[in-house]
Coordinates of C-alpha atoms and ligand atoms in Angstrom, one line a residue:
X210 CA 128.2 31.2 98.0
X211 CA 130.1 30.8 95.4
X212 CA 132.9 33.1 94.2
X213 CA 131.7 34.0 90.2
X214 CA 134.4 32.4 88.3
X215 CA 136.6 35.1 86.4
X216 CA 134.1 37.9 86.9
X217 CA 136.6 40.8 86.3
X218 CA 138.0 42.7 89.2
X219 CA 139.8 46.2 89.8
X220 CA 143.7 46.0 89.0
X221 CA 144.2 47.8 92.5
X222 CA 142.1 49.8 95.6
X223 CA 143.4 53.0 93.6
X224 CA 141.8 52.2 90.3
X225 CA 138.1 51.9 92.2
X226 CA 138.6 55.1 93.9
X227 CA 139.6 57.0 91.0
X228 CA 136.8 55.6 89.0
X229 CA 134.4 55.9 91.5
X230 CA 135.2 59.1 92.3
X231 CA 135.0 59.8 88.1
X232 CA 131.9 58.7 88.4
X233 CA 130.8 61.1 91.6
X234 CA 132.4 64.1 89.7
X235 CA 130.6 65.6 86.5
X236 CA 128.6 67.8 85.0
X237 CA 126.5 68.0 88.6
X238 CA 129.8 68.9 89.9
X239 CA 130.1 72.1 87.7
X240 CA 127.1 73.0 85.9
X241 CA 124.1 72.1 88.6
X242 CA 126.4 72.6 91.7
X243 CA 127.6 76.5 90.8
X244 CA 123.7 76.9 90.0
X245 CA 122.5 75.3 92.6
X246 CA 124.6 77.1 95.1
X247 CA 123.6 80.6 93.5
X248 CA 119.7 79.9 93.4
X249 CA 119.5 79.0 97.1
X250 CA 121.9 82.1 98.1
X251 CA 125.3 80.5 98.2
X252 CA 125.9 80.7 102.0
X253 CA 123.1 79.3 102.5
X254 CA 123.2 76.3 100.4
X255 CA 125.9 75.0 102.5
X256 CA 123.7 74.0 106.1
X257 CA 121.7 71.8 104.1
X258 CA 124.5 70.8 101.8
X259 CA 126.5 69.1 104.6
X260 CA 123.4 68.2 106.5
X261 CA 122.9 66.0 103.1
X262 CA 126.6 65.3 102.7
X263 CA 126.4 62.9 106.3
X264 CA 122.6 62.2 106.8
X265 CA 122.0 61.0 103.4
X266 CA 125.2 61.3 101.1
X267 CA 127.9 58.8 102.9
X268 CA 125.5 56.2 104.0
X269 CA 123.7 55.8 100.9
X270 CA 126.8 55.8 99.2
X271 CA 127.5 52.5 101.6
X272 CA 125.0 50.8 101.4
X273 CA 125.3 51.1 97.4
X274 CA 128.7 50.2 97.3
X275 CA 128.0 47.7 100.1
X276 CA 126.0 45.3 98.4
X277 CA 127.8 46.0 95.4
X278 CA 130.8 44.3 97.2
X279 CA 129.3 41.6 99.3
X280 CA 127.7 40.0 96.7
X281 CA 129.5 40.6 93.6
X282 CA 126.9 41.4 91.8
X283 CA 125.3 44.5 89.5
X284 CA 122.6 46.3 91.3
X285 CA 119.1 44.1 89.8
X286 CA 120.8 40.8 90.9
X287 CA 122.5 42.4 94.1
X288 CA 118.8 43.4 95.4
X289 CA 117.8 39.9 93.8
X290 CA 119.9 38.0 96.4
X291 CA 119.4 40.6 99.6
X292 CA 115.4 41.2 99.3
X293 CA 113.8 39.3 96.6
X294 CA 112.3 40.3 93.6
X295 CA 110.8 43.3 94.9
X296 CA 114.4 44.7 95.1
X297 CA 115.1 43.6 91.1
X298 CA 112.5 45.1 90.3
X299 CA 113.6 48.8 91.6
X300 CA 116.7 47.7 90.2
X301 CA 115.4 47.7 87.0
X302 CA 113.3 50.7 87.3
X303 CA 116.0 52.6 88.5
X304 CA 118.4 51.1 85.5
X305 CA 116.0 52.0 82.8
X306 CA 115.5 55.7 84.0
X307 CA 120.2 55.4 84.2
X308 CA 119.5 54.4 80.3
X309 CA 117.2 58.0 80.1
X310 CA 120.0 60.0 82.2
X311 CA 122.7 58.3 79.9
X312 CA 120.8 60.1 76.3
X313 CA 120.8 63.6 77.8
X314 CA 123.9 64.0 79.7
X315 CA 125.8 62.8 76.5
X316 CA 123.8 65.1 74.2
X317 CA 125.0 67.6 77.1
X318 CA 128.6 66.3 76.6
X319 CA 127.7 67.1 72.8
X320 CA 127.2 70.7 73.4
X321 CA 130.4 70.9 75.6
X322 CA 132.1 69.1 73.0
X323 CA 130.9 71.5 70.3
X324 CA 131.6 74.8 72.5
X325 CA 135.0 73.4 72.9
X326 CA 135.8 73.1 69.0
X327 CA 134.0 76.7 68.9
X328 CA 137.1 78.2 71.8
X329 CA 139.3 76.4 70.1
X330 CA 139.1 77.9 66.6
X331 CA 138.3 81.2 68.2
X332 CA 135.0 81.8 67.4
X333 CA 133.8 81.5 70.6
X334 CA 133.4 85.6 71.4
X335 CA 132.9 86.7 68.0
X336 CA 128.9 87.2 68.6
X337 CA 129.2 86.7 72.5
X338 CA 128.7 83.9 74.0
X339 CA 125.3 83.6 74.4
X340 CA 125.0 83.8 70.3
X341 CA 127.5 81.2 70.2
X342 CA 125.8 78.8 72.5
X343 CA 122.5 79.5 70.5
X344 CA 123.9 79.0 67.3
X345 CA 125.5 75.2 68.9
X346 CA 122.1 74.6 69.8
X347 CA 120.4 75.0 66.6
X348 CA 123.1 73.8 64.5
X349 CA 123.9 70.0 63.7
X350 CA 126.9 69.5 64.7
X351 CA 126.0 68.6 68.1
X352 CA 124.5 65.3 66.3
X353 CA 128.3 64.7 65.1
X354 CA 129.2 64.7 69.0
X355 CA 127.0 62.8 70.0
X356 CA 128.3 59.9 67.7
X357 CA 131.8 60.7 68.8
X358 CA 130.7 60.7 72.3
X359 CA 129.2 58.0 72.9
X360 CA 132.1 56.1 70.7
X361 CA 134.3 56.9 72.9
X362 CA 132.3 55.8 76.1
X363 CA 132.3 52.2 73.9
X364 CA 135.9 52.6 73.8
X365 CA 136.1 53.1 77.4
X366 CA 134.0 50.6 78.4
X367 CA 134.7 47.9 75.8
X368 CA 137.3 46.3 78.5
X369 CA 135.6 46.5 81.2
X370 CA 137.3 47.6 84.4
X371 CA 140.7 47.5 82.6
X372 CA 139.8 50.2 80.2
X373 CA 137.9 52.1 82.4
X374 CA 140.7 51.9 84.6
X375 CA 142.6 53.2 82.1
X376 CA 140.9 55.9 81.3
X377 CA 140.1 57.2 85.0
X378 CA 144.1 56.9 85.9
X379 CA 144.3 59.6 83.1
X380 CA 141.4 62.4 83.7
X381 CA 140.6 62.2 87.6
X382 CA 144.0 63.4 87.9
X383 CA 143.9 65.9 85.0
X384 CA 140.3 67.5 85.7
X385 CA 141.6 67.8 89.5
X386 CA 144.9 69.7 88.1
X387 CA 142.4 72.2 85.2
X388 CA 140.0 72.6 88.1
X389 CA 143.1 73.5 90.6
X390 CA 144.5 76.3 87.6
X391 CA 141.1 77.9 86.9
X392 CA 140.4 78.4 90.6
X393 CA 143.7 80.1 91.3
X394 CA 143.0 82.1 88.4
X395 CA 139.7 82.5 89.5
X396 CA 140.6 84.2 93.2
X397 CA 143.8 86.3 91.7
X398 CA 141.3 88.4 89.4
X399 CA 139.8 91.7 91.1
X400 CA 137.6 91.2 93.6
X401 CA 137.7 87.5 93.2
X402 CA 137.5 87.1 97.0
X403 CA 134.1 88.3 97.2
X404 CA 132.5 85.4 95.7
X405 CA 134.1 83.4 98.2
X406 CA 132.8 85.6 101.0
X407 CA 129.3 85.2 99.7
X408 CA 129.6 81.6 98.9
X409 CA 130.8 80.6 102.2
X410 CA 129.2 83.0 104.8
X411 CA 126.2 81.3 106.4
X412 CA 122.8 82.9 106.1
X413 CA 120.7 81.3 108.5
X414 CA 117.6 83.1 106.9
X415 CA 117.8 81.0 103.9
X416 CA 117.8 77.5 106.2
X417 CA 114.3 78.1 107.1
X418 CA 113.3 77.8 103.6
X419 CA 111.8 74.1 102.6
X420 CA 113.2 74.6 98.7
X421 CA 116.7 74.8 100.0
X422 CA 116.8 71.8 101.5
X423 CA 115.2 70.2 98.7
X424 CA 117.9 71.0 96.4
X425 CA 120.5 70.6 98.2
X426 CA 119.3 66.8 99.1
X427 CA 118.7 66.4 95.3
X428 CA 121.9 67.8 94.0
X429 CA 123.5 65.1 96.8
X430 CA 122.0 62.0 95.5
X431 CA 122.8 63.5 91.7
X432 CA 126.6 64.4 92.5
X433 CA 127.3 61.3 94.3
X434 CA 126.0 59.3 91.7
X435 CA 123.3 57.5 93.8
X436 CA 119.6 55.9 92.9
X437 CA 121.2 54.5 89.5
X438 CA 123.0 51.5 90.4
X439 CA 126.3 52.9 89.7
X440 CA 128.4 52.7 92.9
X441 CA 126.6 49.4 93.0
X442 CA 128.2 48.3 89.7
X443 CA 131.5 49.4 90.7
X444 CA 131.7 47.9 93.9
X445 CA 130.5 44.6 92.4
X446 CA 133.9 44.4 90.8
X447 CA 135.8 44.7 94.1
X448 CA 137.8 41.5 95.8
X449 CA 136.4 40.2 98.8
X450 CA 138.2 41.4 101.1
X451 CA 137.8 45.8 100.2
X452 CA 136.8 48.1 103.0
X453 CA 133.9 50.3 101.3
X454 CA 133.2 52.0 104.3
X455 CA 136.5 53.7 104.4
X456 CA 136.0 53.7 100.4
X457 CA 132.7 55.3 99.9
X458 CA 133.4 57.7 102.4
X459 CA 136.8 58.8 101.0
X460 CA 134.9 58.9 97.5
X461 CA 132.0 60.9 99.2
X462 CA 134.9 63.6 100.7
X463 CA 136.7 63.4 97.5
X464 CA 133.6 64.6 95.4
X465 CA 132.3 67.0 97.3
X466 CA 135.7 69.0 97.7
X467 CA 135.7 69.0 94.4
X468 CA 132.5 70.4 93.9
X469 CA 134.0 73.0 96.9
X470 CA 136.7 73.9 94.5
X471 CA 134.6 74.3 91.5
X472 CA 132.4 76.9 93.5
X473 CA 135.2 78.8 94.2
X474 CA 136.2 79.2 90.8
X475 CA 132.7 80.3 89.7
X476 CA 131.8 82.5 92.3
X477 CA 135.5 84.5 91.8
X478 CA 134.4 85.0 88.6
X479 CA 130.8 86.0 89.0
X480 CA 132.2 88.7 91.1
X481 CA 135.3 89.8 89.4
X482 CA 133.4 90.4 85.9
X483 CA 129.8 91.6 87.9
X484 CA 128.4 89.0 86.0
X485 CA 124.5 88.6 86.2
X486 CA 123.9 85.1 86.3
X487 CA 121.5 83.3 84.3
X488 CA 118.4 82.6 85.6
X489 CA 118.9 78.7 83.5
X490 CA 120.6 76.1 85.1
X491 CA 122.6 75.6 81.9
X492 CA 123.0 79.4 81.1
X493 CA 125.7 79.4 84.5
X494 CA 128.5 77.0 82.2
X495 CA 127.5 77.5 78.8
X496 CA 126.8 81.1 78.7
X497 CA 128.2 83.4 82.3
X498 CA 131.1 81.2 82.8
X499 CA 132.7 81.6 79.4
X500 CA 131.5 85.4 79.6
X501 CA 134.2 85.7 82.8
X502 CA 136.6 83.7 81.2
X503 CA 136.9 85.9 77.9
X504 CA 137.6 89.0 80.3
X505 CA 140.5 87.4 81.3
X506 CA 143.7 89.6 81.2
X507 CA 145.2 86.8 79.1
X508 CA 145.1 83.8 77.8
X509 CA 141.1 84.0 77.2
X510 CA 140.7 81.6 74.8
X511 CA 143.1 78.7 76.3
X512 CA 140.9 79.2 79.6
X513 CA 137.9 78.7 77.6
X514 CA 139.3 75.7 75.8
X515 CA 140.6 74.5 79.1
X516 CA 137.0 74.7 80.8
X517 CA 134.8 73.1 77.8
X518 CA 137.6 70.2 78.3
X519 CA 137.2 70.0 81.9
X520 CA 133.6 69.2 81.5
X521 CA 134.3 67.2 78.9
X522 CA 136.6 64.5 80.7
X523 CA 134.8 65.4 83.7
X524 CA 131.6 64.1 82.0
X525 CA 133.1 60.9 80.4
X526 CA 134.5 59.4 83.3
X527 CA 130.7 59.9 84.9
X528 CA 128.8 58.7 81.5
X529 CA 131.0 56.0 81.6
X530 CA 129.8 54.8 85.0
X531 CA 126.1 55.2 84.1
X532 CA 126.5 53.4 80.9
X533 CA 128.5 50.4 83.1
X534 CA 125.4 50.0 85.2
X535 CA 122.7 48.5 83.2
X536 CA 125.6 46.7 81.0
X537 CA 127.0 44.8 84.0
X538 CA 122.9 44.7 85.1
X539 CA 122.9 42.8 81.5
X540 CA 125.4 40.7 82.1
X541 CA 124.6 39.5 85.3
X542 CA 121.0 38.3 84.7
X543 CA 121.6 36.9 81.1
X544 CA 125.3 35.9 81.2
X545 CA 125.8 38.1 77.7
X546 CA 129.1 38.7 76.4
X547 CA 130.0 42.4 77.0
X548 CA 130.5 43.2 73.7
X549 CA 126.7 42.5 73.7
X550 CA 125.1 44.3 76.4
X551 CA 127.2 47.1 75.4
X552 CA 125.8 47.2 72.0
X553 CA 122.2 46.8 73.3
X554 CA 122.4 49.9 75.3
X555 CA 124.2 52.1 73.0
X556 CA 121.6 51.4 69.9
X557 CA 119.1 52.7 72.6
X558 CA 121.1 55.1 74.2
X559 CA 122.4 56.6 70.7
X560 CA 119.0 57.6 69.4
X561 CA 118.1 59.2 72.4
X562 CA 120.4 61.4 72.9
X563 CA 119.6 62.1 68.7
X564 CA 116.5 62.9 69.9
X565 CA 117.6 65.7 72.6
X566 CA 120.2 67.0 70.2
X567 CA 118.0 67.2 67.0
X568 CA 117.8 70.9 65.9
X569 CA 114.5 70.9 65.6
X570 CA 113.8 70.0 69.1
X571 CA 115.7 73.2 69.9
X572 CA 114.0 75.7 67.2
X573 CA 114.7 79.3 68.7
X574 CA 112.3 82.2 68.4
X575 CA 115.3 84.3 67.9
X576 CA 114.6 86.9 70.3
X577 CA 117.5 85.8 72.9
X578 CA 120.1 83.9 73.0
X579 CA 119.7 82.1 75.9
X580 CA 119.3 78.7 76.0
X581 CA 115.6 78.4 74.7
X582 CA 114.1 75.6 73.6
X583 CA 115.9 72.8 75.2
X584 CA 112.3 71.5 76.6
X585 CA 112.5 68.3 76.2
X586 CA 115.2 67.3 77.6
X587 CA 114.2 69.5 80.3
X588 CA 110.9 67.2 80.7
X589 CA 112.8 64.1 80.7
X590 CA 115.0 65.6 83.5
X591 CA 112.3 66.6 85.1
X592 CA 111.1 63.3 85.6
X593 CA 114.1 60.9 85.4
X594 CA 116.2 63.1 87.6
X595 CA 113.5 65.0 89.8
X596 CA 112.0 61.9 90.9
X597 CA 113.7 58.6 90.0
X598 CA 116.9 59.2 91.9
X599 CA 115.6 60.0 95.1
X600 CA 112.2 57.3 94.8
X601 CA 115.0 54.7 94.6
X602 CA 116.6 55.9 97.4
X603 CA 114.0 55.4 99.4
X604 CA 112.5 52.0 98.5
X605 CA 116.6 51.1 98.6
X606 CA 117.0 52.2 101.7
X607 CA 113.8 50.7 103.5
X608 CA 114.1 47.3 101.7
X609 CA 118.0 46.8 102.6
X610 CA 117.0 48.7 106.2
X611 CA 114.4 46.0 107.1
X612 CA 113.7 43.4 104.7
X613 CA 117.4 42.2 104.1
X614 CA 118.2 43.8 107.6
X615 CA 120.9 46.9 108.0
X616 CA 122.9 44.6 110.8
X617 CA 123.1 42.0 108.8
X618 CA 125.2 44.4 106.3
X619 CA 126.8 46.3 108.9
X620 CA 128.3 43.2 110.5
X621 CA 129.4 42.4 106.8
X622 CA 131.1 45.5 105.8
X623 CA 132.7 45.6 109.2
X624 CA 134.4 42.8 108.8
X625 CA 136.9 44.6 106.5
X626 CA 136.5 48.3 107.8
X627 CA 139.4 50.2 109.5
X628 CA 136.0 52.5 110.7
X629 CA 133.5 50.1 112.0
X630 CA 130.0 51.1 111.6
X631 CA 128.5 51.9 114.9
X632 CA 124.4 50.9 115.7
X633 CA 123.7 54.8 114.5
X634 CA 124.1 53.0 110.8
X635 CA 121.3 51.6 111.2
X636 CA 119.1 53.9 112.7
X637 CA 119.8 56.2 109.7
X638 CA 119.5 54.1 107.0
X639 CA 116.1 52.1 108.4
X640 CA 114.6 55.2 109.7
X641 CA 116.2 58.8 109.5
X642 CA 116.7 58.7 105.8
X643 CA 113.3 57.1 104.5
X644 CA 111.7 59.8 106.3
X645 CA 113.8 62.6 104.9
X646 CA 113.4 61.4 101.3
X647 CA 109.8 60.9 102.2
X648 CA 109.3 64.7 103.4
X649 CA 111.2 66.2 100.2
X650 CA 109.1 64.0 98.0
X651 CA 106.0 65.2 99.7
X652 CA 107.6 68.9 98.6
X653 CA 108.0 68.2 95.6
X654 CA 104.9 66.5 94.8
X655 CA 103.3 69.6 96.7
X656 CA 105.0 71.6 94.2
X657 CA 103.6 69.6 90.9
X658 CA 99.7 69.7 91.7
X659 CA 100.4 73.3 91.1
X660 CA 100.5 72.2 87.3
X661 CA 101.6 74.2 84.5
X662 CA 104.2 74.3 82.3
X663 CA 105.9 76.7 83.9
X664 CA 106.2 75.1 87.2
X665 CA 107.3 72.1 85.6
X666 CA 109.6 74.0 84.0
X667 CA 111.1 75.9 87.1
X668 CA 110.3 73.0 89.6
X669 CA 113.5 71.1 90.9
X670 CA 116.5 71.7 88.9
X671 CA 114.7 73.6 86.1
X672 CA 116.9 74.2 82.3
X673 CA 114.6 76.5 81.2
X674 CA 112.7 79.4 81.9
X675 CA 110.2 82.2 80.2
X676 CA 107.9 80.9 77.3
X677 CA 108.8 78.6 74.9
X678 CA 108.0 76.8 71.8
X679 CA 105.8 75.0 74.1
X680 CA 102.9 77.5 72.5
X681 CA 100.1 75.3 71.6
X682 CA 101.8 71.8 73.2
X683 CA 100.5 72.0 76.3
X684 CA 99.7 68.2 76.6
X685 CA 103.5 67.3 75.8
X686 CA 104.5 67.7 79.6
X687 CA 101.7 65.0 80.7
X688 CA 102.5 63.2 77.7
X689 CA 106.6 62.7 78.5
X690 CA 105.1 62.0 82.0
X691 CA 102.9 58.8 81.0
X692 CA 105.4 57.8 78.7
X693 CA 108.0 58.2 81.2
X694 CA 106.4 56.2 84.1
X695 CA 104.5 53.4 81.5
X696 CA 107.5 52.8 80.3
X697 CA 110.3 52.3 82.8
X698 CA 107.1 50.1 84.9
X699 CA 106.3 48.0 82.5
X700 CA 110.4 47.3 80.9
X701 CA 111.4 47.0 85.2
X702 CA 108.2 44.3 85.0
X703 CA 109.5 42.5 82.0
X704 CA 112.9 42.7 83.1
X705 CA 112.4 40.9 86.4
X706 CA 109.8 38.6 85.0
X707 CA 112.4 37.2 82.3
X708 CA 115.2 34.9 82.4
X709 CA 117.1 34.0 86.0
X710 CA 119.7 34.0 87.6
X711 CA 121.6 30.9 86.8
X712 CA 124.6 32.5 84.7
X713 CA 127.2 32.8 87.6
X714 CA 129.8 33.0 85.9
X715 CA 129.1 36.7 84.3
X716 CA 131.9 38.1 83.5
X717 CA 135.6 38.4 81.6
Ligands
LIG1080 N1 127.5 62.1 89.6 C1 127.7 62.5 88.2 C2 127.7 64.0 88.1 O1 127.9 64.7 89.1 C3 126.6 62.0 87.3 C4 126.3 60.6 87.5 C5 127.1 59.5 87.2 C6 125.1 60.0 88.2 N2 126.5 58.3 87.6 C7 125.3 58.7 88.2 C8 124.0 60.7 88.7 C9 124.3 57.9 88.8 C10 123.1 59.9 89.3 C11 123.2 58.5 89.4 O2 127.7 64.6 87.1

């Protein structure tokens, strides 16, 4: 086959892993992890955490990055060439819900950006926190961040792996060195051993419980950055010759001891300070984690600063990687200029995230300050995240499994692997792994017939809890779900149908 002339290519192994790993570590990392781990009882998160980590974490993240690499393409035309149009087509599916993901974890960066200006200038723990993060909400200048955001992830992208190599050599190491100085912080407070105590001491009670399992699988796919084509994307920039076994599963380690570390620092705090944590997912960063940090002995407001910027860079380098998935997608299936694809997406992209950010998505009853109100983007998540990531897993994994053949892509990836792949590989990938998926599915699904909107709400991950301004817009759940699933169908359709793949050349 031939080699695609000039298609661009990571300046060194080191540049890949540190953007790859940028891309692993992110908001899930911080925000959904800490929550995560505290709604399924901390100790017992972990069983199933690890269970996740090596039965469906590192070999997903192979075979992702694997046919990334072997055939140098992004992830529509990658499936394209190993299982036929069937496999573009979940491509495409799974790019258009990335495009969906992109919108509301930049509008997310938004708020983190806006919190940050609010530590900054102090004004952070005038009214409390939880004012504070109401006032973000239902003020505009979130809609400024969003601009700025998603300008720099242009920036950041506009080279293609030379700026995004660029900008990973910077942040990976600086959010590993913040994340390093608020956990020692975090276990030299009072009592800050105690969280880790209740974070890391098994409770085999909790195991027995289906829900656990189901998040902890979920958050997996999420913190890895799987089911989007991203690691797919990546890889497809690597030289022939790159172990990704070794690779992915470096990257899987590297992520998840960050996501370790992160605990740590949250669960210190939670206990040092008594804190009650929120019952939102969201409440955990924005609100209780802030709260700790401004009881701080000293320094309170750098520490604040310092955290709101550590989600910050920790979120670009992962927006980045979902925005460089349907963009190289783009590129490889209509031989578009960069510049061009890029500009496609963002358009899109931009006034989505308006969308999620507008104020008046996010009109408070005033009674609390919690985060209220942020519904919508709670649907969408619901949907896009609940469901896409892990659906895509598992058509993935049975169509490179048994229609392009796991051997056939073991024997290739061994080829360059200091670890060699053993037959077990396979026997995960074609069988263990569609059946787990399968079963938490089934859960889930279980879980929806029980409609309402407050199970959607709570269901999976779950932003948002209590009544809303959903009074009266009861439809609006089924609506975002129709739209949601016509949609992405119909554009994955469209997308396959049009065009072919005779650009080869792709990329500079
Ligand atoms: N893994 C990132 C995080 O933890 C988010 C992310 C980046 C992602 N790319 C992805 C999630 C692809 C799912 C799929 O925040």
């Amino acid at each position: 086959m031939a080699e695609p002339a000039g298609r661009s290519v990571w300046g060194s192994k080191l540049g890949f892993v540190l953007a790859a790993s940028g891309s692993a570590i992110g908001l899930g990392n911080i925000v959904f992890f800490g929550a995560n781990a505290y709604r399924f009882g901390g100790g017992a998160f972990y069983v199933p955490y690890f269970a996740a980590l090596f039965v469906l974490g590192i070999p997903m993240m192979i075979v992702e990055m694997g046919i990334g690499q072997t055939q140098r393409r992004a992830f529509p035309s990658a499936m394209n060439r190993t299982t036929g149009q069937k496999g573009e087509f979940l491509a495409w599916w799974s790019l258009l819900n990335a495009i969906v993901i992109a919108m509301y974890y930049i509008t997310l960066l938004a708020w983190v950006g806006t919190m940050m200006v609010r530590a900054i200038t102090g004004a952070l723990y005038d009214d409390g926190v939880g004012a504070t993060f109401g006032s973000v909400l239902g003020s505009s200048v979130p809609v400024i961040f969003v601009f700025v955001i998603w300008g720099l992830n242009a920036v950041f992208l506009s080279r293609g792996t030379k700026t995004i190599e660029a900008t990973v050599k910077v942040f990976v190491p600086l959010m590993w060195v913040f994340m390093i100085l608020l956990v020692i912080r975090g276990l030299t407070l009072d009592n800050g051993l105690q969280g880790v105590w209740y974070l890391f001491t098994p409770n085999f009670k909790g195991i027995q419980d289906a829900s656990v399992w189901q998040g902890a699988f979920s958050q997996m796919f999420f913190s890895l950055s799987l089911g989007l084509g991203t690691m797919t994307a990546y890889a497809s920039y690597l030289p022939r010759k790159a172990d990704v076994v070794t690779n992915g599963g470096m990257v899987s380690f590297m992520n998840c001891s960050f996501e370790f570390i992160a605990g740590l620092a949250i669960f210190s705090m939670l206990f040092s300070f008594s804190l009650q944590p929120s019952s939102s997912t969201l409440g955990m960063s924005f609100v209780v984690v802030p709260t700790g940090i401004g009881e701080f002995p000293a320094a309170a407001t750098f520490f604040a600063a310092l955290f709101f910027f550590l989600l910050l860079i920790a979120g670009l380098t992962s927006s980045i990687s979902i925005i460089e998935s349907p963009v190289a997608a783009l590129r490889d299936k209509f031989g578009w200029a960069r510049s061009k694809a890029l500009a496609l997406v963002m358009v899109i992209g931009v006034a989505g995230s308006l969308v999620f950010a507008l104020p008046i998505m996010l009109q408070q009853d005033g009674k609390d300050a919690a985060p209220l109100g942020i519904s919508l983007l709670d649907l969408m998540d619901h949907w896009a995240f609940g469901y896409s990531l892990l659906i895509v897993g598992l058509v993935e994994a049975i169509l490179i499994g048994h229609v392009y053949g796991i051997d056939k892509l073991r024997a290739e990836l061994n080829e360059n692997a200091r670890f060699t792949l053993g037959p077990w590989f396979g026997v995960l990938v074609k069988w263990i792994i569609p059946v787990v998926i399968s079963v938490v599915l089934l859960f889930n699904v279980l879980a929806e017939l029980d409609i309402s909107i407050e199970a959607l709400g709570l269901a999976g991950r779950g932003f948002y809890e209590g009544d809303g301004p959903f009074d009266g817009l009861d439809f609006l759940p089924g609506l975002i779900f129709g739209v949601w699933l016509g949609g992405t169908v119909l554009g994955a359709f469209l997308l396959t149908r049009i065009g072919s793949y005779d650009h080869e050349g792709g990329d500079a």
